[in-house]
Short mmCIF file of C-alpha atoms and ligand atoms in Angstrom, two decimals:
data_model
loop_
_atom_site.label_atom_id
_atom_site.label_comp_id
_atom_site.label_asym_id
_atom_site.label_seq_id
_atom_site.Cartn_x
_atom_site.Cartn_y
_atom_site.Cartn_z
CA UNK D 1 109.04 125.00 -35.11
CA UNK D 2 107.39 122.07 -33.35
CA UNK D 3 109.00 118.61 -33.42
CA UNK D 4 105.64 116.95 -34.19
CA UNK D 5 102.78 117.17 -36.76
CA UNK D 6 99.25 116.87 -36.14
CA UNK D 7 97.26 114.95 -38.68
CA UNK D 8 95.15 116.47 -41.30
CA UNK D 9 91.74 116.93 -40.13
CA UNK D 10 92.72 116.93 -36.68
CA UNK D 11 89.64 118.52 -34.77
CA UNK D 12 90.60 121.36 -32.90
CA UNK D 13 87.73 123.26 -30.86
CA UNK D 14 86.04 123.73 -27.64
CA UNK D 15 83.91 121.85 -25.12
CA UNK D 16 80.82 122.98 -23.34
CA UNK D 17 78.03 121.41 -21.31
CA UNK D 18 74.51 121.97 -21.37
CA UNK D 19 74.11 122.60 -17.62
CA UNK D 20 77.14 124.82 -17.59
CA UNK D 21 75.95 127.16 -20.30
CA UNK D 22 72.74 126.96 -21.53
CA UNK D 23 70.57 128.70 -18.53
CA UNK D 24 66.88 128.83 -19.46
CA UNK D 25 66.40 125.91 -16.99
CA UNK D 26 62.54 125.72 -17.50
CA UNK D 27 62.05 127.21 -20.82
CA UNK D 28 61.18 125.23 -24.06
CA UNK D 29 59.30 122.74 -22.19
CA UNK D 30 62.65 121.56 -20.22
CA UNK D 31 61.94 119.67 -17.19
CA UNK D 32 64.11 120.09 -13.87
CA UNK D 33 67.46 118.17 -13.85
CA UNK D 34 69.93 117.40 -11.24
CA UNK D 35 72.43 120.29 -11.59
CA UNK D 36 69.40 122.88 -11.23
CA UNK D 37 69.48 121.63 -7.44
CA UNK D 38 73.23 122.53 -7.05
CA UNK D 39 73.43 125.60 -5.12
CA UNK D 40 76.54 127.95 -5.38
CA UNK D 41 78.47 128.33 -2.08
CA UNK D 42 79.49 125.92 0.68
CA UNK D 43 76.24 123.78 0.09
CA UNK D 44 77.20 122.87 -3.13
CA UNK D 45 79.78 120.06 -1.89
CA UNK D 46 77.46 118.02 0.06
CA UNK D 47 74.77 118.17 -2.66
CA UNK D 48 77.34 116.96 -5.41
CA UNK D 49 78.12 114.26 -2.97
CA UNK D 50 74.55 113.09 -2.78
CA UNK D 51 73.34 114.56 0.59
CA UNK D 52 70.49 116.80 -1.08
CA UNK D 53 67.93 118.52 1.16
CA UNK D 54 65.23 118.93 -1.41
CA UNK D 55 64.35 117.86 -5.08
CA UNK D 56 63.04 121.40 -5.77
CA UNK D 57 65.16 124.49 -5.77
CA UNK D 58 65.12 126.04 -2.20
CA UNK D 59 63.93 129.70 -1.46
CA UNK D 60 67.18 131.91 -0.63
CA UNK D 61 69.57 130.01 -2.52
CA UNK D 62 71.32 130.96 -5.76
CA UNK D 63 71.43 128.18 -8.46
CA UNK D 64 74.29 129.06 -11.06
CA UNK D 65 72.72 126.68 -13.79
CA UNK D 66 69.31 128.36 -13.92
CA UNK D 67 70.71 131.28 -16.09
CA UNK D 68 74.20 130.13 -16.59
CA UNK D 69 75.58 132.23 -19.54
CA UNK D 70 72.28 131.91 -21.28
CA UNK D 71 73.73 130.13 -24.17
CA UNK D 72 70.41 128.98 -24.98
CA UNK D 73 69.66 132.55 -26.40
CA UNK D 74 73.15 133.56 -27.28
CA UNK D 75 74.27 130.39 -29.35
CA UNK D 76 74.25 132.10 -32.71
CA UNK D 77 76.50 134.67 -31.73
CA UNK D 78 78.86 132.51 -29.55
CA UNK D 79 79.10 130.19 -32.33
CA UNK D 80 79.97 132.98 -34.77
CA UNK D 81 82.81 133.75 -32.33
CA UNK D 82 84.04 130.20 -32.13
CA UNK D 83 84.08 130.00 -35.84
CA UNK D 84 86.21 133.41 -35.92
CA UNK D 85 89.01 131.34 -33.93
CA UNK D 86 88.66 128.53 -36.74
CA UNK D 87 86.91 125.83 -34.68
CA UNK D 88 86.72 122.63 -36.36
CA UNK D 89 84.50 120.88 -33.74
CA UNK D 90 82.24 122.05 -31.04
CA UNK D 91 81.67 119.55 -28.24
CA UNK D 92 78.17 120.14 -26.35
CA UNK D 93 75.86 118.15 -24.42
CA UNK D 94 72.34 117.64 -24.75
CA UNK D 95 70.11 118.20 -21.77
CA UNK D 96 68.04 114.95 -21.42
CA UNK D 97 65.40 117.03 -19.67
CA UNK D 98 64.92 119.09 -22.58
CA UNK D 99 64.15 115.95 -24.77
CA UNK D 100 62.26 114.05 -22.01
CA UNK D 101 61.24 116.63 -19.31
CA UNK D 102 60.60 113.81 -16.77
CA UNK D 103 62.49 111.09 -18.63
CA UNK D 104 59.51 109.04 -18.96
CA UNK D 105 57.59 110.35 -21.59
CA UNK D 106 57.16 108.40 -24.87
CA UNK D 107 56.94 111.17 -27.01
CA UNK D 108 59.88 113.69 -27.06
CA UNK D 109 59.34 117.30 -26.43
CA UNK D 110 59.66 118.83 -29.79
CA UNK D 111 60.69 122.57 -28.91
CA UNK D 112 63.86 120.72 -27.20
CA UNK D 113 64.56 118.80 -30.19
CA UNK D 114 64.38 121.96 -32.37
CA UNK D 115 66.57 123.89 -30.45
CA UNK D 116 69.38 121.24 -31.04
CA UNK D 117 68.48 121.07 -34.53
CA UNK D 118 69.09 124.80 -34.73
CA UNK D 119 72.24 124.59 -32.97
CA UNK D 120 73.57 121.96 -35.16
CA UNK D 121 72.54 123.81 -38.26
CA UNK D 122 74.48 126.94 -36.93
CA UNK D 123 77.59 124.64 -36.59
CA UNK D 124 77.13 123.31 -40.03
CA UNK D 125 76.94 126.68 -41.40
CA UNK D 126 80.49 127.46 -40.04
CA UNK D 127 81.90 124.13 -41.10
CA UNK D 128 82.07 122.96 -37.39
CA UNK D 129 81.62 119.07 -36.38
CA UNK D 130 79.38 118.75 -33.43
CA UNK D 131 80.78 116.35 -30.78
CA UNK D 132 77.83 115.52 -28.51
CA UNK D 133 77.69 114.00 -24.96
CA UNK D 134 74.48 112.27 -24.24
CA UNK D 135 74.83 112.80 -20.61
CA UNK D 136 76.99 115.46 -19.13
CA UNK D 137 76.17 115.46 -15.30
CA UNK D 138 72.34 115.66 -15.70
CA UNK D 139 69.46 113.46 -14.81
CA UNK D 140 65.94 114.53 -15.06
CA UNK D 141 65.07 115.04 -11.19
CA UNK D 142 61.56 112.95 -11.76
CA UNK D 143 63.88 109.89 -12.26
CA UNK D 144 65.62 110.76 -9.26
CA UNK D 145 62.30 110.97 -7.19
CA UNK D 146 60.76 108.14 -8.68
CA UNK D 147 63.55 105.42 -9.18
CA UNK D 148 66.49 106.74 -7.26
CA UNK D 149 68.21 107.73 -10.58
CA UNK D 150 70.83 105.26 -11.82
CA UNK D 151 70.64 102.93 -8.79
CA UNK D 152 67.39 101.53 -10.61
CA UNK D 153 67.43 99.34 -13.78
CA UNK D 154 64.53 101.07 -15.09
CA UNK D 155 66.66 104.11 -15.70
CA UNK D 156 68.59 102.14 -18.35
CA UNK D 157 65.90 101.39 -20.72
CA UNK D 158 64.54 105.14 -20.21
CA UNK D 159 68.23 106.36 -21.21
CA UNK D 160 67.95 104.05 -24.12
CA UNK D 161 64.89 105.46 -25.56
CA UNK D 162 66.31 109.19 -25.23
CA UNK D 163 69.45 108.04 -26.89
CA UNK D 164 67.75 106.32 -29.82
CA UNK D 165 65.45 109.55 -30.09
CA UNK D 166 68.31 111.92 -30.44
CA UNK D 167 70.31 109.32 -32.93
CA UNK D 168 67.52 109.23 -35.16
CA UNK D 169 66.63 112.90 -35.08
CA UNK D 170 70.21 114.00 -35.83
CA UNK D 171 71.49 111.05 -37.58
CA UNK D 172 72.45 113.42 -40.64
CA UNK D 173 74.00 116.14 -38.43
CA UNK D 174 75.87 114.47 -35.45
CA UNK D 175 78.72 111.83 -36.21
CA UNK D 176 80.83 111.90 -33.20
CA UNK D 177 78.90 110.97 -30.03
CA UNK D 178 80.22 110.28 -26.32
CA UNK D 179 77.86 108.52 -23.92
CA UNK D 180 78.46 109.40 -20.33
CA UNK D 181 80.77 112.59 -19.49
CA UNK D 182 83.63 111.68 -17.15
CA UNK D 183 81.81 108.26 -16.37
CA UNK D 184 84.27 107.72 -13.15
CA UNK D 185 83.01 110.84 -11.54
CA UNK D 186 80.18 108.92 -10.28
CA UNK D 187 82.64 107.38 -7.49
CA UNK D 188 83.57 110.93 -6.22
CA UNK D 189 80.49 113.18 -6.66
CA UNK D 190 77.70 110.76 -7.07
CA UNK D 191 74.72 113.12 -7.35
CA UNK D 192 76.53 115.19 -10.03
CA UNK D 193 78.03 112.16 -11.93
CA UNK D 194 74.85 110.09 -11.62
CA UNK D 195 72.02 111.68 -9.76
CA UNK D 196 72.67 109.46 -6.70
CA UNK D 197 71.22 110.59 -3.02
CA UNK D 198 72.06 108.94 0.14
CA UNK D 199 70.56 108.55 3.63
CA UNK D 200 72.74 108.11 6.59
CA UNK D 201 73.72 104.52 6.93
CA UNK D 202 73.36 103.60 3.31
CA UNK D 203 75.82 101.18 2.10
CA UNK D 204 77.33 104.05 -0.44
CA UNK D 205 79.81 101.76 -2.49
CA UNK D 206 77.10 99.30 -2.90
CA UNK D 207 74.68 101.74 -4.51
CA UNK D 208 77.58 103.38 -6.59
CA UNK D 209 78.67 100.33 -8.05
CA UNK D 210 75.05 99.00 -8.81
CA UNK D 211 74.36 102.56 -10.51
CA UNK D 212 77.95 102.14 -12.33
CA UNK D 213 76.67 98.79 -13.80
CA UNK D 214 73.45 100.39 -15.00
CA UNK D 215 75.12 103.10 -16.74
CA UNK D 216 77.84 100.65 -18.22
CA UNK D 217 75.06 98.49 -19.59
CA UNK D 218 73.29 101.86 -20.76
CA UNK D 219 76.36 103.24 -22.41
CA UNK D 220 76.91 99.81 -24.35
CA UNK D 221 73.07 99.85 -25.46
CA UNK D 222 73.67 103.49 -26.74
CA UNK D 223 76.69 102.19 -28.83
CA UNK D 224 74.68 99.39 -30.12
CA UNK D 225 72.09 101.99 -31.10
CA UNK D 226 74.36 104.52 -32.56
CA UNK D 227 76.03 102.11 -34.87
CA UNK D 228 72.64 100.61 -35.95
CA UNK D 229 71.15 104.19 -36.62
CA UNK D 230 74.13 106.19 -37.70
CA UNK D 231 76.68 103.39 -39.37
CA UNK D 232 78.90 106.26 -40.18
CA UNK D 233 79.30 107.74 -36.82
CA UNK D 234 81.82 107.11 -33.89
CA UNK D 235 80.51 106.92 -30.58
CA UNK D 236 83.06 107.03 -27.60
CA UNK D 237 83.15 106.26 -23.76
CA UNK D 238 84.79 109.23 -21.68
CA UNK D 239 87.17 109.06 -18.71
CA UNK D 240 88.23 111.87 -16.23
CA UNK D 241 91.77 110.84 -16.72
CA UNK D 242 94.81 111.81 -15.14
CA UNK D 243 97.35 109.14 -13.86
CA UNK D 244 97.97 108.57 -9.95
CA UNK D 245 102.12 108.97 -8.99
CA UNK D 246 103.33 107.18 -6.23
CA UNK D 247 104.63 109.74 -3.52
CA UNK D 248 107.90 107.54 -3.13
CA UNK D 249 109.20 104.48 -4.89
CA UNK D 250 108.23 102.47 -1.60
CA UNK D 251 106.26 99.30 -3.41
CA UNK D 252 103.36 100.21 -0.98
CA UNK D 253 102.94 103.65 -2.57
CA UNK D 254 103.39 101.97 -6.18
CA UNK D 255 100.79 99.38 -5.47
CA UNK D 256 98.28 102.40 -3.86
CA UNK D 257 98.96 104.29 -7.25
CA UNK D 258 97.92 101.36 -9.15
CA UNK D 259 94.79 100.78 -7.07
CA UNK D 260 93.75 104.34 -7.44
CA UNK D 261 94.16 104.20 -11.23
CA UNK D 262 92.05 101.13 -11.45
CA UNK D 263 89.30 102.88 -9.79
CA UNK D 264 88.99 104.98 -12.81
CA UNK D 265 90.06 102.33 -15.28
CA UNK D 266 87.23 100.00 -14.03
CA UNK D 267 84.55 101.96 -16.09
CA UNK D 268 86.85 102.07 -19.27
CA UNK D 269 88.11 98.66 -18.83
CA UNK D 270 84.19 97.44 -19.15
CA UNK D 271 83.45 99.98 -21.77
CA UNK D 272 86.60 99.51 -24.11
CA UNK D 273 87.15 95.80 -23.70
CA UNK D 274 83.66 94.65 -22.88
CA UNK D 275 83.97 92.85 -19.66
CA UNK D 276 84.31 93.19 -16.17
CA UNK D 277 88.33 93.41 -15.12
CA UNK D 278 89.67 90.68 -13.27
CA UNK D 279 90.56 92.66 -10.12
CA UNK D 280 86.75 93.78 -9.75
CA UNK D 281 85.84 90.66 -8.45
CA UNK D 282 88.19 90.68 -5.31
CA UNK D 283 87.48 94.37 -4.84
CA UNK D 284 83.45 93.52 -4.84
CA UNK D 285 84.09 90.82 -2.65
CA UNK D 286 86.16 92.86 0.03
CA UNK D 287 83.83 95.85 -0.15
CA UNK D 288 80.45 93.59 0.01
CA UNK D 289 79.24 94.72 -3.26
CA UNK D 290 77.11 92.16 -4.70
CA UNK D 291 75.72 93.44 -8.34
CA UNK D 292 72.25 92.70 -9.42
CA UNK D 293 72.71 91.89 -13.33
CA UNK D 294 70.54 90.55 -16.00
CA UNK D 295 71.59 87.46 -18.04
CA UNK D 296 71.89 89.42 -21.25
CA UNK D 297 74.32 92.04 -19.79
CA UNK D 298 77.41 90.36 -20.35
CA UNK D 299 76.82 89.77 -23.89
CA UNK D 300 75.52 93.48 -24.17
CA UNK D 301 78.87 94.58 -22.76
CA UNK D 302 80.82 92.61 -24.91
CA UNK D 303 79.35 93.30 -27.96
CA UNK D 304 79.15 97.06 -28.02
CA UNK D 305 82.54 98.54 -26.96
CA UNK D 306 83.15 102.05 -27.53
CA UNK D 307 84.68 103.27 -30.91
CA UNK D 308 86.94 105.83 -29.24
CA UNK D 309 88.14 106.87 -25.73
CA UNK D 310 87.28 110.56 -25.12
CA UNK D 311 89.18 111.96 -22.07
CA UNK D 312 89.48 115.05 -19.93
CA UNK D 313 92.76 115.98 -18.41
CA UNK D 314 93.60 118.62 -16.32
CA UNK D 315 95.95 117.46 -13.52
CA UNK D 316 98.02 114.26 -12.72
CA UNK D 317 97.39 112.88 -8.96
CA UNK D 318 99.70 111.67 -6.38
CA UNK D 319 99.16 109.31 -3.68
CA UNK D 320 100.97 108.17 -0.50
CA UNK D 321 100.62 105.35 2.16
CA UNK D 322 102.17 107.71 4.61
CA UNK D 323 99.23 109.04 6.70
CA UNK D 324 101.65 111.88 7.88
CA UNK D 325 102.31 113.04 4.09
CA UNK D 326 98.59 112.47 3.39
CA UNK D 327 97.62 114.53 6.35
CA UNK D 328 99.94 117.51 5.49
CA UNK D 329 99.48 117.88 1.84
CA UNK D 330 96.06 117.10 0.32
CA UNK D 331 95.29 119.33 -2.60
CA UNK D 332 91.93 120.60 -3.42
CA UNK D 333 91.46 118.02 -6.24
CA UNK D 334 88.10 116.01 -6.06
CA UNK D 335 90.08 112.86 -6.61
CA UNK D 336 91.69 113.32 -3.31
CA UNK D 337 95.44 113.93 -4.19
CA UNK D 338 98.37 114.30 -2.15
CA UNK D 339 100.34 117.72 -3.30
CA UNK D 340 103.20 116.74 -5.79
CA UNK D 341 106.21 118.98 -4.93
CA UNK D 342 107.79 118.66 -8.57
CA UNK D 343 104.93 120.48 -10.11
CA UNK D 344 102.88 123.73 -10.00
CA UNK D 345 99.24 124.19 -9.13
CA UNK D 346 96.57 126.40 -10.17
CA UNK D 347 94.57 128.68 -7.92
CA UNK D 348 92.27 126.11 -7.14
CA UNK D 349 95.01 123.63 -5.99
CA UNK D 350 94.79 121.43 -9.20
CA UNK D 351 98.29 120.42 -10.28
CA UNK D 352 99.76 121.62 -13.53
CA UNK D 353 101.54 118.72 -15.22
CA UNK D 354 101.81 118.73 -19.09
CA UNK D 355 104.20 115.85 -19.32
CA UNK D 356 101.56 113.86 -17.14
CA UNK D 357 99.20 114.75 -19.95
CA UNK D 358 101.60 112.90 -22.49
CA UNK D 359 102.41 110.14 -20.05
CA UNK D 360 98.51 109.56 -19.17
CA UNK D 361 97.55 109.45 -22.89
CA UNK D 362 100.38 106.96 -23.40
CA UNK D 363 99.18 104.75 -20.77
CA UNK D 364 95.63 105.06 -22.13
CA UNK D 365 96.16 104.02 -25.45
CA UNK D 366 98.77 101.21 -24.19
CA UNK D 367 95.89 99.92 -22.14
CA UNK D 368 93.24 100.00 -24.69
CA UNK D 369 94.37 100.54 -28.15
CA UNK D 370 91.49 102.77 -29.18
CA UNK D 371 92.01 106.20 -30.75
CA UNK D 372 91.74 108.96 -28.19
CA UNK D 373 89.83 112.00 -28.25
CA UNK D 374 90.98 114.95 -25.87
CA UNK D 375 87.57 116.47 -25.28
CA UNK D 376 88.77 118.57 -22.25
CA UNK D 377 91.72 120.29 -20.95
CA UNK D 378 92.22 123.76 -19.81
CA UNK D 379 92.86 126.27 -16.93
CA UNK D 380 90.38 127.47 -14.62
CA UNK D 381 91.78 131.09 -13.40
CA UNK D 382 90.69 134.45 -12.13
CA UNK D 383 90.61 136.88 -14.99
CA UNK D 384 91.05 140.62 -14.14
CA UNK D 385 90.24 142.95 -17.09
CA UNK D 386 93.04 146.01 -17.09
CA UNK D 387 92.47 149.44 -17.19
CA UNK D 388 91.35 149.29 -20.76
CA UNK D 389 89.05 146.34 -20.09
CA UNK D 390 91.34 143.80 -21.75
CA UNK D 391 92.35 140.62 -20.32
CA UNK D 392 95.98 139.57 -20.77
CA UNK D 393 95.60 135.64 -19.96
CA UNK D 394 99.26 134.82 -20.48
CA UNK D 395 98.97 132.02 -17.84
CA UNK D 396 96.49 130.31 -19.66
CA UNK D 397 98.13 130.56 -23.05
CA UNK D 398 101.27 129.06 -21.23
CA UNK D 399 98.99 126.18 -19.80
CA UNK D 400 97.46 125.34 -22.90
CA UNK D 401 100.66 125.95 -25.05
CA UNK D 402 102.70 123.24 -22.65
CA UNK D 403 99.55 121.06 -22.72
CA UNK D 404 99.26 121.07 -26.79
CA UNK D 405 102.87 120.48 -27.00
CA UNK D 406 102.80 117.48 -24.70
CA UNK D 407 99.91 116.28 -26.71
CA UNK D 408 101.71 116.56 -30.03
CA UNK D 409 104.44 114.56 -28.24
CA UNK D 410 102.10 112.07 -27.66
CA UNK D 411 101.03 111.83 -31.50
CA UNK D 412 104.96 111.44 -32.25
CA UNK D 413 104.88 108.64 -29.65
CA UNK D 414 102.35 107.22 -31.99
CA UNK D 415 99.05 107.51 -30.35
CA UNK D 416 96.08 108.24 -32.89
CA UNK D 417 94.18 111.40 -31.31
CA UNK D 418 91.18 112.52 -33.18
CA UNK D 419 90.90 116.11 -31.76
CA UNK D 420 91.17 118.38 -28.97
CA UNK D 421 88.30 120.24 -27.55
CA UNK D 422 89.73 122.53 -24.77
CA UNK D 423 87.63 123.60 -21.80
CA UNK D 424 86.27 126.03 -22.38
CA UNK D 425 86.05 128.09 -25.23
CA UNK D 426 83.84 130.69 -23.34
CA UNK D 427 83.89 131.33 -19.64
CA UNK D 428 80.92 129.34 -17.74
CA UNK D 429 79.79 128.21 -14.64
CA UNK D 430 82.25 125.97 -12.75
CA UNK D 431 80.98 122.29 -12.29
CA UNK D 432 82.82 121.57 -9.06
CA UNK D 433 82.44 125.15 -7.36
CA UNK D 434 79.53 126.67 -9.24
CA UNK D 435 81.53 129.76 -9.51
CA UNK D 436 81.74 131.86 -12.54
CA UNK D 437 85.06 133.55 -11.26
CA UNK D 438 87.02 130.08 -12.03
CA UNK D 439 87.25 131.14 -15.79
CA UNK D 440 88.51 128.98 -18.73
CA UNK D 441 87.54 130.63 -21.78
CA UNK D 442 89.07 132.44 -24.82
CA UNK D 443 85.96 134.63 -24.65
CA UNK D 444 85.20 136.63 -21.41
CA UNK D 445 81.66 136.73 -19.98
CA UNK D 446 80.39 139.61 -18.06
CA UNK D 447 78.76 137.74 -14.97
CA UNK D 448 79.89 137.10 -11.66
CA UNK D 449 79.40 134.56 -8.86
CA UNK D 450 76.08 136.03 -7.54
CA UNK D 451 74.73 136.42 -11.18
CA UNK D 452 75.49 139.99 -11.64
CA UNK D 453 76.44 141.45 -14.91
CA UNK D 454 75.41 142.08 -18.56
CA UNK D 455 76.68 138.76 -19.74
CA UNK D 456 78.38 140.70 -22.45
CA UNK D 457 81.03 138.85 -24.42
CA UNK D 458 84.57 139.84 -25.13
CA UNK D 459 87.97 138.37 -26.45
CA UNK D 460 90.62 137.64 -24.08
CA UNK D 461 94.18 137.69 -25.54
CA UNK D 462 94.09 133.86 -25.75
CA UNK D 463 91.44 134.30 -28.32
CA UNK D 464 93.96 135.19 -31.09
CA UNK D 465 96.44 132.80 -29.77
CA UNK D 466 94.23 130.00 -30.21
CA UNK D 467 93.06 131.14 -33.49
CA UNK D 468 96.75 130.89 -34.61
CA UNK D 469 97.10 127.62 -33.23
CA UNK D 470 94.44 126.20 -35.31
CA UNK D 471 95.25 128.06 -38.35
CA UNK D 472 98.72 126.49 -38.21
CA UNK D 473 97.45 123.00 -37.36
CA UNK D 474 99.32 123.23 -33.91
CA UNK D 475 102.83 124.03 -35.38
CA UNK D 476 102.76 127.84 -33.95
CA UNK D 477 102.18 127.87 -30.25
CA UNK D 478 104.17 131.01 -29.54
C1 BG6 A 1 85.35 118.34 -15.98
C2 BG6 A 1 83.75 118.46 -16.29
O1 BG6 A 1 85.31 117.81 -14.55
O2 BG6 A 1 85.96 119.47 -15.71
C3 BG6 A 1 83.22 119.77 -16.70
O3 BG6 A 1 83.42 117.66 -17.26
C4 BG6 A 1 83.94 120.64 -15.87
O4 BG6 A 1 81.97 119.82 -16.35
C5 BG6 A 1 85.43 120.86 -15.88
O5 BG6 A 1 83.69 122.06 -15.96
C6 BG6 A 1 86.27 121.71 -15.20
O6 BG6 A 1 86.15 121.62 -13.96
P1 BG6 A 1 85.49 122.72 -12.91
O7 BG6 A 1 85.10 122.23 -11.61
O8 BG6 A 1 86.54 123.62 -12.84
O9 BG6 A 1 84.49 123.52 -13.75
#
């Protein structure tokens, strides 16, 4: 038996994102969104980084989000499967362009609103708490075209209008909200994180931090609106978490690890504490960044901090000041990590470090003293059905077991954790690679990287395992 106890009412469940599951990319009045321009294959990388050849899908390219796993038409049966596992919560995101197809309409698209109404009703039927992200890697493409997306202040007001609209509409149905998914992704994959596009010669950092300022103000305004419209709701900010280890105890490596951590903490420092951190001033000066702000921004940021910190955790990261080490051992992680010889790695080169999960959770709680909600954690792996069509995903069970156990230890360390929604309850399109074969689910979806397959759902071995974890409130992880 475990030597930790998960609190009563702990929100066990799974996490999804509209752009990776829904499909139906132009159905129900939905407008084109940034992820609809991210092709599968080698061209995806430059697009995610902001080098976007066209603001319309191109002939001859395959765009995995257009159909995804067609959750738009399967949500009832998929939710029934989640309910069978005993989910207490499901994290979803609302596709902004289903509600405001161009992002600029005054009146929302009723068909889009009705889709999420029906989805939330389905969750309620199964006693599942919705956890809803307002922006998970999507911006209506029209806003990219007209305003350059988050680089423009205009988008703050448009996002606020969207946020208020969904708070009003779903005030009786949704009590857990998240503003921006992995807000720090803006620095690594700026088109994916914030719809930013670049031309040769652009001062990329200036554009990124200006966009970040706009998202931070928009996030605070969303917190304000949420508190006003749904006083009994909680709204969090979210970090793609995973601390940086120094490769050696050379103080220069330690300093570099601190700086790399601060790249990410920067966002949460503002969202959780309500003001720009002291180190930002020097960073801006040394990088020729000068933010255009409005007089009321300081007050907005200070007055409307997040209620909790939502986090994803897949890997820890490692950094070194030694160019030889960096050259020889960079792993596939978007955060540009050096390979850590003490931990295993996944088939995609992501380190597997459950103790790092416990350390990261503690580090974040020490820093912010806000409740934590683990809204993503899981293993992307290739699943191959055996001769009977079954998937014995023991590797996934092992990953999850070790991470849930590490989270239990963090709870014993004294960290208040609201819940755990693993990524992902069902196979879906991978955000970074666009592949289907990078699978995370307890439920297999018959679909391949090229979009072939019946989309039929079937249970993997981990399905019953997770069901038991939930039924025992995390006590039985065997
Ligand atoms: C997070 C994202 O970065 O990690 C998800 O919020 C994403 O959208 C998940 O799917 C796993 O990453 P990937 O690239 O393996 O899908």
